[in-house]
PDB file of C-alpha atoms and ligand atoms in Angstrom:
ATOM      1  CA  MET W   9      83.673-166.500 -41.768  1.00 84.00           C
ATOM      2  CA  THR W  10      82.894-164.262 -38.802  1.00 93.00           C
ATOM      3  CA  SER W  11      79.509-162.565 -39.145  1.00 97.00           C
ATOM      4  CA  GLU W  12      79.171-158.794 -39.158  1.00 98.00           C
ATOM      5  CA  TYR W  13      77.212-158.988 -35.907  1.00 98.00           C
ATOM      6  CA  GLU W  14      80.006-161.005 -34.304  1.00 98.00           C
ATOM      7  CA  ILE W  15      82.576-158.356 -35.353  1.00 98.00           C
ATOM      8  CA  LYS W  16      80.349-155.632 -33.876  1.00 98.00           C
ATOM      9  CA  LYS W  17      80.334-157.574 -30.600  1.00 98.00           C
ATOM     10  CA  GLN W  18      84.134-157.865 -30.731  1.00 98.00           C
ATOM     11  CA  ILE W  19      84.442-154.073 -31.213  1.00 99.00           C
ATOM     12  CA  CYS W  20      82.226-153.565 -28.125  1.00 99.00           C
ATOM     13  CA  GLU W  21      84.404-156.013 -26.159  1.00 98.00           C
ATOM     14  CA  ILE W  22      87.626-154.200 -27.086  1.00 99.00           C
ATOM     15  CA  GLY W  23      85.928-150.848 -26.310  1.00 99.00           C
ATOM     16  CA  LYS W  24      85.092-152.166 -22.842  1.00 98.00           C
ATOM     17  CA  ARG W  25      88.656-153.371 -22.335  1.00 98.00           C
ATOM     18  CA  ILE W  26      90.298-150.050 -23.277  1.00 98.00           C
ATOM     19  CA  TYR W  27      87.805-148.244 -21.017  1.00 98.00           C
ATOM     20  CA  ASP W  28      88.213-150.645 -18.077  1.00 98.00           C
ATOM     21  CA  LYS W  29      91.993-150.480 -18.353  1.00 98.00           C
ATOM     22  CA  GLY W  30      91.902-146.678 -18.148  1.00 98.00           C
ATOM     23  CA  MET W  31      93.240-146.279 -21.691  1.00 98.00           C
ATOM     24  CA  VAL W  32      90.370-143.872 -22.423  1.00 98.00           C
ATOM     25  CA  ALA W  33      88.267-141.549 -20.292  1.00 98.00           C
ATOM     26  CA  ALA W  34      84.596-140.706 -20.794  1.00 98.00           C
ATOM     27  CA  ASN W  35      83.863-140.722 -24.567  1.00 98.00           C
ATOM     28  CA  ASP W  36      87.475-140.882 -25.761  1.00 98.00           C
ATOM     29  CA  GLY W  37      89.015-143.309 -28.231  1.00 98.00           C
ATOM     30  CA  ASN W  38      87.783-145.061 -31.351  1.00 98.00           C
ATOM     31  CA  ILE W  39      88.025-148.455 -33.039  1.00 99.00           C
ATOM     32  CA  SER W  40      87.469-149.686 -36.586  1.00 99.00           C
ATOM     33  CA  VAL W  41      87.618-152.992 -38.475  1.00 99.00           C
ATOM     34  CA  ARG W  42      87.852-153.709 -42.207  1.00 98.00           C
ATOM     35  CA  ILE W  43      85.032-156.078 -43.268  1.00 98.00           C
ATOM     36  CA  GLY W  44      85.262-155.834 -47.062  1.00 97.00           C
ATOM     37  CA  LYS W  45      87.237-154.307 -49.905  1.00 94.00           C
ATOM     38  CA  ASN W  46      85.749-150.872 -49.319  1.00 97.00           C
ATOM     39  CA  LEU W  47      83.690-151.537 -46.215  1.00 98.00           C
ATOM     40  CA  PHE W  48      84.437-150.888 -42.567  1.00 99.00           C
ATOM     41  CA  LEU W  49      82.779-151.003 -39.154  1.00 99.00           C
ATOM     42  CA  CYS W  50      83.610-148.221 -36.685  1.00 99.00           C
ATOM     43  CA  THR W  51      82.668-146.900 -33.273  1.00 99.00           C
ATOM     44  CA  PRO W  52      80.270-143.951 -33.165  1.00 98.00           C
ATOM     45  CA  THR W  53      81.344-140.475 -32.117  1.00 98.00           C
ATOM     46  CA  GLY W  54      80.677-139.088 -28.686  1.00 98.00           C
ATOM     47  CA  VAL W  55      79.802-142.221 -26.736  1.00 98.00           C
ATOM     48  CA  SER W  56      81.736-144.042 -24.045  1.00 98.00           C
ATOM     49  CA  LYS W  57      83.510-146.921 -25.735  1.00 98.00           C
ATOM     50  CA  GLY W  58      83.124-148.842 -22.464  1.00 98.00           C
ATOM     51  CA  PHE W  59      79.344-149.186 -22.689  1.00 98.00           C
ATOM     52  CA  MET W  60      78.628-149.943 -26.353  1.00 98.00           C
ATOM     53  CA  THR W  61      76.274-152.605 -27.718  1.00 98.00           C
ATOM     54  CA  PRO W  62      76.355-153.867 -31.348  1.00 98.00           C
ATOM     55  CA  GLU W  63      73.573-151.421 -32.367  1.00 98.00           C
ATOM     56  CA  TYR W  64      75.993-148.530 -31.743  1.00 99.00           C
ATOM     57  CA  ILE W  65      78.448-149.626 -34.429  1.00 99.00           C
ATOM     58  CA  CYS W  66      78.399-147.755 -37.770  1.00 99.00           C
ATOM     59  CA  LYS W  67      79.247-149.034 -41.239  1.00 98.00           C
ATOM     60  CA  VAL W  68      81.255-146.755 -43.568  1.00 99.00           C
ATOM     61  CA  ASP W  69      82.995-146.857 -46.945  1.00 98.00           C
ATOM     62  CA  GLY W  70      86.669-146.139 -47.627  1.00 98.00           C
ATOM     63  CA  GLU W  71      86.002-142.399 -47.576  1.00 98.00           C
ATOM     64  CA  GLY W  72      84.389-142.684 -44.157  1.00 98.00           C
ATOM     65  CA  LYS W  73      80.921-142.029 -45.624  1.00 98.00           C
ATOM     66  CA  VAL W  74      78.027-143.655 -43.769  1.00 98.00           C
ATOM     67  CA  ILE W  75      76.659-146.831 -45.311  1.00 98.00           C
ATOM     68  CA  GLN W  76      74.557-147.758 -42.281  1.00 98.00           C
ATOM     69  CA  ALA W  77      74.122-146.226 -38.836  1.00 98.00           C
ATOM     70  CA  ASN W  78      71.252-146.488 -36.401  1.00 98.00           C
ATOM     71  CA  PRO W  79      69.388-143.291 -35.471  1.00 98.00           C
ATOM     72  CA  GLY W  80      71.411-141.138 -33.082  1.00 98.00           C
ATOM     73  CA  PHE W  81      74.783-142.583 -34.132  1.00 98.00           C
ATOM     74  CA  LYS W  82      77.399-141.032 -36.425  1.00 98.00           C
ATOM     75  CA  PRO W  83      80.862-142.442 -37.248  1.00 98.00           C
ATOM     76  CA  SER W  84      83.862-141.426 -35.125  1.00 98.00           C
ATOM     77  CA  SER W  85      85.124-137.881 -35.642  1.00 98.00           C
ATOM     78  CA  GLU W  86      88.547-139.476 -36.285  1.00 98.00           C
ATOM     79  CA  ILE W  87      87.361-141.695 -39.128  1.00 98.00           C
ATOM     80  CA  LYS W  88      89.717-139.943 -41.603  1.00 98.00           C
ATOM     81  CA  MET W  89      92.702-141.030 -39.503  1.00 98.00           C
ATOM     82  CA  HIS W  90      91.489-144.644 -39.588  1.00 98.00           C
ATOM     83  CA  MET W  91      90.846-144.549 -43.327  1.00 98.00           C
ATOM     84  CA  ARG W  92      94.318-143.181 -44.012  1.00 98.00           C
ATOM     85  CA  VAL W  93      95.812-146.195 -42.243  1.00 98.00           C
ATOM     86  CA  TYR W  94      93.723-148.663 -44.316  1.00 98.00           C
ATOM     87  CA  LYS W  95      94.518-146.805 -47.535  1.00 98.00           C
ATOM     88  CA  GLU W  96      98.265-146.856 -47.000  1.00 98.00           C
ATOM     89  CA  ARG W  97      98.482-150.251 -45.290  1.00 98.00           C
ATOM     90  CA  PRO W  98      96.525-152.907 -47.206  1.00 98.00           C
ATOM     91  CA  ASP W  99      97.752-155.513 -44.669  1.00 98.00           C
ATOM     92  CA  VAL W 100      95.903-153.746 -41.836  1.00 98.00           C
ATOM     93  CA  ASN W 101      92.411-154.950 -40.865  1.00 98.00           C
ATOM     94  CA  ALA W 102      91.846-153.087 -37.596  1.00 99.00           C
ATOM     95  CA  VAL W 103      92.766-149.738 -36.022  1.00 99.00           C
ATOM     96  CA  VAL W 104      92.617-148.713 -32.348  1.00 99.00           C
ATOM     97  CA  HIS W 105      93.011-145.152 -31.052  1.00 98.00           C
ATOM     98  CA  ALA W 106      93.227-144.514 -27.303  1.00 99.00           C
ATOM     99  CA  HIS W 107      94.726-142.157 -24.723  1.00 98.00           C
ATOM    100  CA  PRO W 108      96.636-144.521 -22.409  1.00 98.00           C
ATOM    101  CA  LEU W 109      98.038-142.609 -19.454  1.00 98.00           C
ATOM    102  CA  TYR W 110     101.782-143.199 -19.756  1.00 98.00           C
ATOM    103  CA  ALA W 111     102.022-143.364 -23.546  1.00 98.00           C
ATOM    104  CA  THR W 112     100.016-140.145 -23.791  1.00 98.00           C
ATOM    105  CA  GLY W 113     102.294-138.629 -21.127  1.00 98.00           C
ATOM    106  CA  PHE W 114     105.274-139.311 -23.414  1.00 98.00           C
ATOM    107  CA  ALA W 115     103.311-137.899 -26.383  1.00 98.00           C
ATOM    108  CA  ILE W 116     102.625-134.741 -24.387  1.00 98.00           C
ATOM    109  CA  ALA W 117     106.251-134.444 -23.247  1.00 97.00           C
ATOM    110  CA  GLY W 118     107.325-134.856 -26.892  1.00 95.00           C
ATOM    111  CA  LYS W 119     109.389-137.946 -26.073  1.00 94.00           C
ATOM    112  CA  PRO W 120     109.187-140.884 -28.503  1.00 95.00           C
ATOM    113  CA  LEU W 121     109.570-144.378 -27.020  1.00 95.00           C
ATOM    114  CA  SER W 122     113.032-144.887 -28.437  1.00 91.00           C
ATOM    115  CA  GLN W 123     115.091-146.572 -25.729  1.00 93.00           C
ATOM    116  CA  PRO W 124     115.585-150.332 -26.025  1.00 94.00           C
ATOM    117  CA  ILE W 125     114.812-151.504 -22.487  1.00 96.00           C
ATOM    118  CA  MET W 126     113.192-154.945 -22.703  1.00 96.00           C
ATOM    119  CA  PRO W 127     113.165-157.764 -25.278  1.00 97.00           C
ATOM    120  CA  GLU W 128     109.373-157.972 -25.682  1.00 97.00           C
ATOM    121  CA  ALA W 129     109.015-154.268 -26.491  1.00 96.00           C
ATOM    122  CA  VAL W 130     111.961-154.386 -28.908  1.00 95.00           C
ATOM    123  CA  ILE W 131     110.499-157.405 -30.729  1.00 96.00           C
ATOM    124  CA  ALA W 132     106.872-156.235 -30.740  1.00 96.00           C
ATOM    125  CA  LEU W 133     107.406-152.541 -31.441  1.00 96.00           C
ATOM    126  CA  GLY W 134     111.060-151.590 -31.851  1.00 93.00           C
ATOM    127  CA  CYS W 135     110.585-147.918 -31.157  1.00 92.00           C
ATOM    128  CA  VAL W 136     107.458-145.773 -31.275  1.00 95.00           C
ATOM    129  CA  PRO W 137     107.727-142.381 -32.999  1.00 94.00           C
ATOM    130  CA  ILE W 138     105.565-139.311 -32.384  1.00 96.00           C
ATOM    131  CA  ALA W 139     103.457-137.956 -35.227  1.00 97.00           C
ATOM    132  CA  GLU W 140     103.386-134.169 -35.168  1.00 97.00           C
ATOM    133  CA  TYR W 141     100.393-132.524 -33.487  1.00 98.00           C
ATOM    134  CA  GLY W 142      97.223-132.152 -35.516  1.00 98.00           C
ATOM    135  CA  THR W 143      93.783-130.869 -34.626  1.00 97.00           C
ATOM    136  CA  PRO W 144      91.472-133.827 -33.957  1.00 96.00           C
ATOM    137  CA  SER W 145      88.949-134.622 -36.724  1.00 96.00           C
ATOM    138  CA  THR W 146      90.848-132.612 -39.373  1.00 97.00           C
ATOM    139  CA  ASP W 147      93.150-133.882 -42.132  1.00 97.00           C
ATOM    140  CA  GLU W 148      96.123-132.793 -40.023  1.00 98.00           C
ATOM    141  CA  ILE W 149      96.355-136.025 -38.024  1.00 98.00           C
ATOM    142  CA  PRO W 150      96.102-138.384 -41.044  1.00 98.00           C
ATOM    143  CA  GLU W 151      98.782-136.254 -42.747  1.00 98.00           C
ATOM    144  CA  ALA W 152     101.071-136.368 -39.712  1.00 97.00           C
ATOM    145  CA  VAL W 153     100.618-140.109 -39.200  1.00 97.00           C
ATOM    146  CA  SER W 154     101.148-140.970 -42.862  1.00 97.00           C
ATOM    147  CA  LYS W 155     104.922-140.675 -42.834  1.00 92.00           C
ATOM    148  CA  TYR W 156     105.276-143.357 -40.156  1.00 94.00           C
ATOM    149  CA  LEU W 157     102.797-145.893 -41.532  1.00 96.00           C
ATOM    150  CA  GLN W 158     105.241-147.825 -43.719  1.00 93.00           C
ATOM    151  CA  ASN W 159     107.708-148.491 -40.918  1.00 92.00           C
ATOM    152  CA  PHE W 160     105.704-148.800 -37.709  1.00 95.00           C
ATOM    153  CA  ASP W 161     102.543-150.465 -36.358  1.00 98.00           C
ATOM    154  CA  ALA W 162     102.243-147.984 -33.484  1.00 98.00           C
ATOM    155  CA  VAL W 163     102.536-144.210 -33.376  1.00 97.00           C
ATOM    156  CA  LEU W 164     102.170-141.678 -30.582  1.00 98.00           C
ATOM    157  CA  LEU W 165     100.075-138.645 -31.497  1.00 98.00           C
ATOM    158  CA  GLU W 166     101.696-135.489 -30.140  1.00 98.00           C
ATOM    159  CA  ASN W 167      99.746-133.947 -27.221  1.00 98.00           C
ATOM    160  CA  HIS W 168      96.954-136.414 -27.897  1.00 98.00           C
ATOM    161  CA  GLY W 169      97.348-140.191 -27.525  1.00 98.00           C
ATOM    162  CA  ALA W 170      98.345-143.336 -29.382  1.00 98.00           C
ATOM    163  CA  LEU W 171      97.363-145.156 -32.560  1.00 98.00           C
ATOM    164  CA  THR W 172      97.901-148.876 -33.242  1.00 98.00           C
ATOM    165  CA  TYR W 173      96.877-151.061 -36.179  1.00 98.00           C
ATOM    166  CA  SER W 174      97.328-154.669 -37.204  1.00 98.00           C
ATOM    167  CA  ASP W 175      96.006-157.612 -39.195  1.00 98.00           C
ATOM    168  CA  SER W 176      93.249-158.295 -36.635  1.00 98.00           C
ATOM    169  CA  LEU W 177      91.321-156.368 -34.004  1.00 98.00           C
ATOM    170  CA  LEU W 178      92.850-158.407 -31.207  1.00 98.00           C
ATOM    171  CA  ASN W 179      96.374-157.763 -32.483  1.00 98.00           C
ATOM    172  CA  ALA W 180      95.712-154.026 -32.885  1.00 98.00           C
ATOM    173  CA  TYR W 181      94.477-154.005 -29.281  1.00 98.00           C
ATOM    174  CA  TYR W 182      97.510-155.999 -28.082  1.00 98.00           C
ATOM    175  CA  LYS W 183      99.762-153.426 -29.752  1.00 98.00           C
ATOM    176  CA  MET W 184      98.036-150.717 -27.723  1.00 98.00           C
ATOM    177  CA  GLU W 185      98.654-152.737 -24.548  1.00 98.00           C
ATOM    178  CA  SER W 186     102.312-153.208 -25.541  1.00 98.00           C
ATOM    179  CA  VAL W 187     102.781-149.486 -26.200  1.00 98.00           C
ATOM    180  CA  GLU W 188     101.329-148.576 -22.813  1.00 98.00           C
ATOM    181  CA  PHE W 189     103.317-151.264 -20.989  1.00 98.00           C
ATOM    182  CA  TYR W 190     106.547-150.067 -22.667  1.00 98.00           C
ATOM    183  CA  ALA W 191     105.753-146.443 -21.752  1.00 98.00           C
ATOM    184  CA  ARG W 192     105.038-147.388 -18.127  1.00 98.00           C
ATOM    185  CA  LEU W 193     108.266-149.366 -17.807  1.00 98.00           C
ATOM    186  CA  LEU W 194     110.280-146.557 -19.389  1.00 97.00           C
ATOM    187  CA  TYR W 195     108.694-144.045 -17.026  1.00 97.00           C
ATOM    188  CA  ILE W 196     109.295-146.237 -13.956  1.00 98.00           C
ATOM    189  CA  SER W 197     112.888-147.001 -14.879  1.00 97.00           C
ATOM    190  CA  CYS W 198     113.517-143.277 -15.370  1.00 97.00           C
ATOM    191  CA  GLN W 199     112.223-142.716 -11.808  1.00 97.00           C
ATOM    192  CA  LEU W 200     114.660-145.393 -10.597  1.00 98.00           C
ATOM    193  CA  GLY W 201     117.665-143.541 -11.940  1.00 97.00           C
ATOM    194  CA  GLY W 202     117.355-144.230 -15.664  1.00 96.00           C
ATOM    195  CA  PRO W 203     117.054-147.453 -17.658  1.00 96.00           C
ATOM    196  CA  LYS W 204     120.001-149.688 -18.369  1.00 96.00           C
ATOM    197  CA  GLU W 205     119.516-149.952 -22.120  1.00 94.00           C
ATOM    198  CA  LEU W 206     120.058-153.089 -24.150  1.00 94.00           C
ATOM    199  CA  SER W 207     123.241-152.833 -26.200  1.00 91.00           C
ATOM    200  CA  LYS W 208     123.242-152.366 -29.944  1.00 87.00           C
ATOM    201  CA  ALA W 209     124.307-156.023 -30.352  1.00 90.00           C
ATOM    202  CA  GLN W 210     121.484-157.217 -28.068  1.00 93.00           C
ATOM    203  CA  VAL W 211     118.941-155.170 -30.035  1.00 91.00           C
ATOM    204  CA  GLU W 212     120.231-156.510 -33.326  1.00 90.00           C
ATOM    205  CA  ARG W 213     119.865-160.095 -32.050  1.00 93.00           C
ATOM    206  CA  LEU W 214     116.252-159.359 -31.106  1.00 95.00           C
ATOM    207  CA  TYR W 215     115.634-157.783 -34.516  1.00 92.00           C
ATOM    208  CA  ASP W 216     117.078-160.951 -36.090  1.00 92.00           C
ATOM    209  CA  ILE W 217     114.728-163.107 -34.004  1.00 95.00           C
ATOM    210  CA  ARG W 218     111.772-161.017 -35.157  1.00 94.00           C
ATOM    211  CA  ARG W 219     112.812-161.458 -38.782  1.00 91.00           C
ATOM    212  CA  GLN W 220     113.351-165.220 -38.314  1.00 93.00           C
ATOM    213  CA  PHE W 221     109.870-165.584 -36.806  1.00 94.00           C
ATOM    214  CA  GLY W 222     108.512-163.775 -39.863  1.00 92.00           C
ATOM    215  CA  LEU W 223     106.283-161.651 -37.663  1.00 94.00           C
ATOM    216  CA  LYS W 224     103.646-159.684 -39.558  1.00 94.00           C
ATOM    217  CA  GLY W 225     103.435-155.919 -39.756  1.00 96.00           C
ATOM    218  CA  LYS W 226     105.986-153.139 -40.124  1.00 95.00           C
ATOM    219  CA  HIS W 227     108.843-152.719 -37.706  1.00 94.00           C
ATOM    220  CA  PRO W 228     112.125-150.779 -37.372  1.00 89.00           C
ATOM    221  CA  ALA W 229     113.952-154.115 -37.749  1.00 89.00           C
ATOM    222  CA  ASP W 230     113.013-153.922 -41.424  1.00 87.00           C
ATOM    223  CA  ILE W 231     114.423-150.410 -41.741  1.00 82.00           C
ATOM    224  CA  CYS W 232     117.663-151.713 -40.295  1.00 78.00           C
ATOM    225  CA  VAL W 233     117.783-154.384 -42.994  1.00 77.00           C
ATOM    226  CA  ASN W 234     117.398-151.538 -45.482  1.00 72.00           C
ATOM    227  CA  ASN W 235     120.303-149.877 -43.783  1.00 71.00           C
ATOM    228  CA  ASN W 236     122.596-152.719 -44.826  1.00 68.00           C
ATOM    229  CA  ALA W 237     121.568-151.945 -48.393  1.00 74.00           C
ATOM    230  CA  GLY W 238     122.464-148.283 -47.899  1.00 74.00           C
ATOM    231  CA  LEU W 239     118.864-147.148 -47.327  1.00 71.00           C
ATOM    232  CA  PRO W 240     117.793-145.221 -44.209  1.00 68.00           C
ATOM    233  CA  SER W 241     117.956-147.050 -40.883  1.00 68.00           C
ATOM    234  CA  CYS W 242     115.621-146.180 -38.040  1.00 69.00           C
ATOM    235  CA  TYR W 243     118.485-144.091 -36.693  1.00 57.00           C
ATOM    236  CA  SER W 244     119.163-142.155 -39.856  1.00 60.00           C
ATOM    237  CA  ALA W 245     115.415-141.734 -40.343  1.00 62.00           C
ATOM    238  CA  GLY W 246     115.695-139.739 -37.110  1.00 61.00           C
ATOM    239  CA  ILE W 247     113.342-141.951 -35.138  1.00 67.00           C
ATOM    240  CA  CYS W 248     115.359-144.467 -33.112  1.00 69.00           C
ATOM    241  CA  ASP W 249     118.745-144.127 -31.570  1.00 59.00           C
ATOM    242  CA  THR W 250     118.940-147.872 -31.263  1.00 54.00           C
ATOM    243  CA  CYS W 251     120.667-148.891 -34.443  1.00 54.00           C
ATOM    244  CA  SER W 252     123.634-146.592 -34.323  1.00 44.00           C
ATOM    245  CA  ALA W 253     123.859-146.336 -30.551  1.00 39.00           C
ATOM    246  CA  ASP W 254     127.421-147.270 -29.711  1.00 39.00           C
ATOM    247  CA  ASN W 255     126.455-148.707 -26.358  1.00 35.00           C
ATOM    248  CA  SER W 256     127.558-152.306 -26.748  1.00 35.00           C
ATOM    249  CA  GLY W 257     129.446-153.452 -23.722  1.00 33.00           C
ATOM    250  CA  THR W 258     128.559-150.450 -21.597  1.00 33.00           C
ATOM    251  CA  ASP W 259     126.309-150.823 -18.619  1.00 34.00           C
ATOM    252  CA  ASN W 260     125.224-147.226 -18.408  1.00 35.00           C
ATOM    253  CA  VAL W 261     123.868-144.772 -20.909  1.00 36.00           C
ATOM    254  CA  SER W 262     126.852-142.682 -21.962  1.00 42.00           C
ATOM    255  CA  GLU W 263     126.773-138.901 -21.882  1.00 47.00           C
ATOM    256  CA  ASP W 264     127.237-138.984 -25.621  1.00 47.00           C
ATOM    257  CA  LEU W 265     124.159-141.174 -26.051  1.00 47.00           C
ATOM    258  CA  VAL W 266     122.110-138.944 -23.759  1.00 48.00           C
ATOM    259  CA  ALA W 267     123.212-135.946 -25.824  1.00 54.00           C
ATOM    260  CA  ARG W 268     122.183-137.684 -29.051  1.00 55.00           C
ATOM    261  CA  ILE W 269     118.806-138.770 -27.644  1.00 52.00           C
ATOM    262  CA  THR W 270     118.214-135.206 -26.458  1.00 54.00           C
ATOM    263  CA  GLN W 271     119.109-133.934 -29.911  1.00 60.00           C
ATOM    264  CA  LYS W 272     116.649-136.341 -31.562  1.00 59.00           C
ATOM    265  CA  VAL W 273     113.883-135.359 -29.133  1.00 56.00           C
ATOM    266  CA  MET W 274     114.590-131.671 -29.842  1.00 58.00           C
ATOM    267  CA  GLU W 275     114.447-132.394 -33.585  1.00 64.00           C
ATOM    268  CA  GLN W 276     111.069-134.105 -33.147  1.00 60.00           C
ATOM    269  CA  LEU W 277     109.817-131.150 -31.138  1.00 57.00           C
ATOM    270  CA  SER W 278     110.949-128.543 -33.661  1.00 63.00           C
ATOM    271  CA  LYS W 279     109.292-130.309 -36.647  1.00 59.00           C
TER     272      LYS W 279
HETATM  273  P1  13P Q 305      85.092-139.938 -31.224  1.00 56.55           P
HETATM  274  O1  13P Q 305      84.150-140.215 -30.085  1.00 56.55           O
HETATM  275  O2  13P Q 305      84.500-138.975 -32.225  1.00 56.55           O
HETATM  276  O3  13P Q 305      85.571-141.195 -31.865  1.00 56.55           O
HETATM  277  O4  13P Q 305      86.346-139.163 -30.654  1.00 56.55           O
HETATM  278  C1  13P Q 305      87.009-139.580 -29.513  1.00 56.55           C
HETATM  279  C2  13P Q 305      88.442-139.160 -29.497  1.00 56.55           C
HETATM  280  O5  13P Q 305      89.204-139.691 -28.706  1.00 56.55           O
HETATM  281  C3  13P Q 305      88.959-138.147 -30.440  1.00 56.55           C
HETATM  282  O6  13P Q 305      90.348-138.136 -30.439  1.00 56.55           O
END
């Protein structure tokens, strides 16, 4: 079993990576890891996550109350957001919050990552919704994020940043990388005249592959399975346009599809 000290070192390593990759500026971002039934390690508030050593890392309980912290260090101001994820997702063992440039740009523009543009992003993430704006450190962000936790492993935080979570710290970090890579590609393809989206049939094949691989975590592919049973699909849940997009066989995004995407974005904005 990995020692607590080793996990603290891993948190510092991931902090350095998100800082070095420009996913956070100055003291931004936070990271936590579940180490016991009601025990967690988390980054301290108000320090650069790029320059941490294991002594910086705080230990908290499931309410975010301090169990151990060295003098001068207090748990992240966003600890309630982390704890909400653990509470509602028992399969999650690590949470990463960052402000990656492109993903945060989409979160600020109020545009969810909902266009199927490349197989890896479709398989890893499906689509990435935006949780409604909340004031940092308050209960507003955990509340806003809550409604997406059962169907997604990555959420944009409106006018703020991105949140990813997974069964391990490395996987939670990889999800953050995937979100940012997807956002960058979507942005670049928009600059090049607009992405050529994968068709509905192509997306469904990728969703099938994901299900066959038995990949861990929550994903819109599972909502689409629900859809066959008459439960909400990611489309009817108002998050993705993928599942009901009638774009099979067309090379370009139809005006109708653009209109529907615009409508969904407007709905997200008016929530
Ligand atoms: P903390 O340093 O308190 O974790 O806050 C950083 C941040 O990014 C808040 O959203």
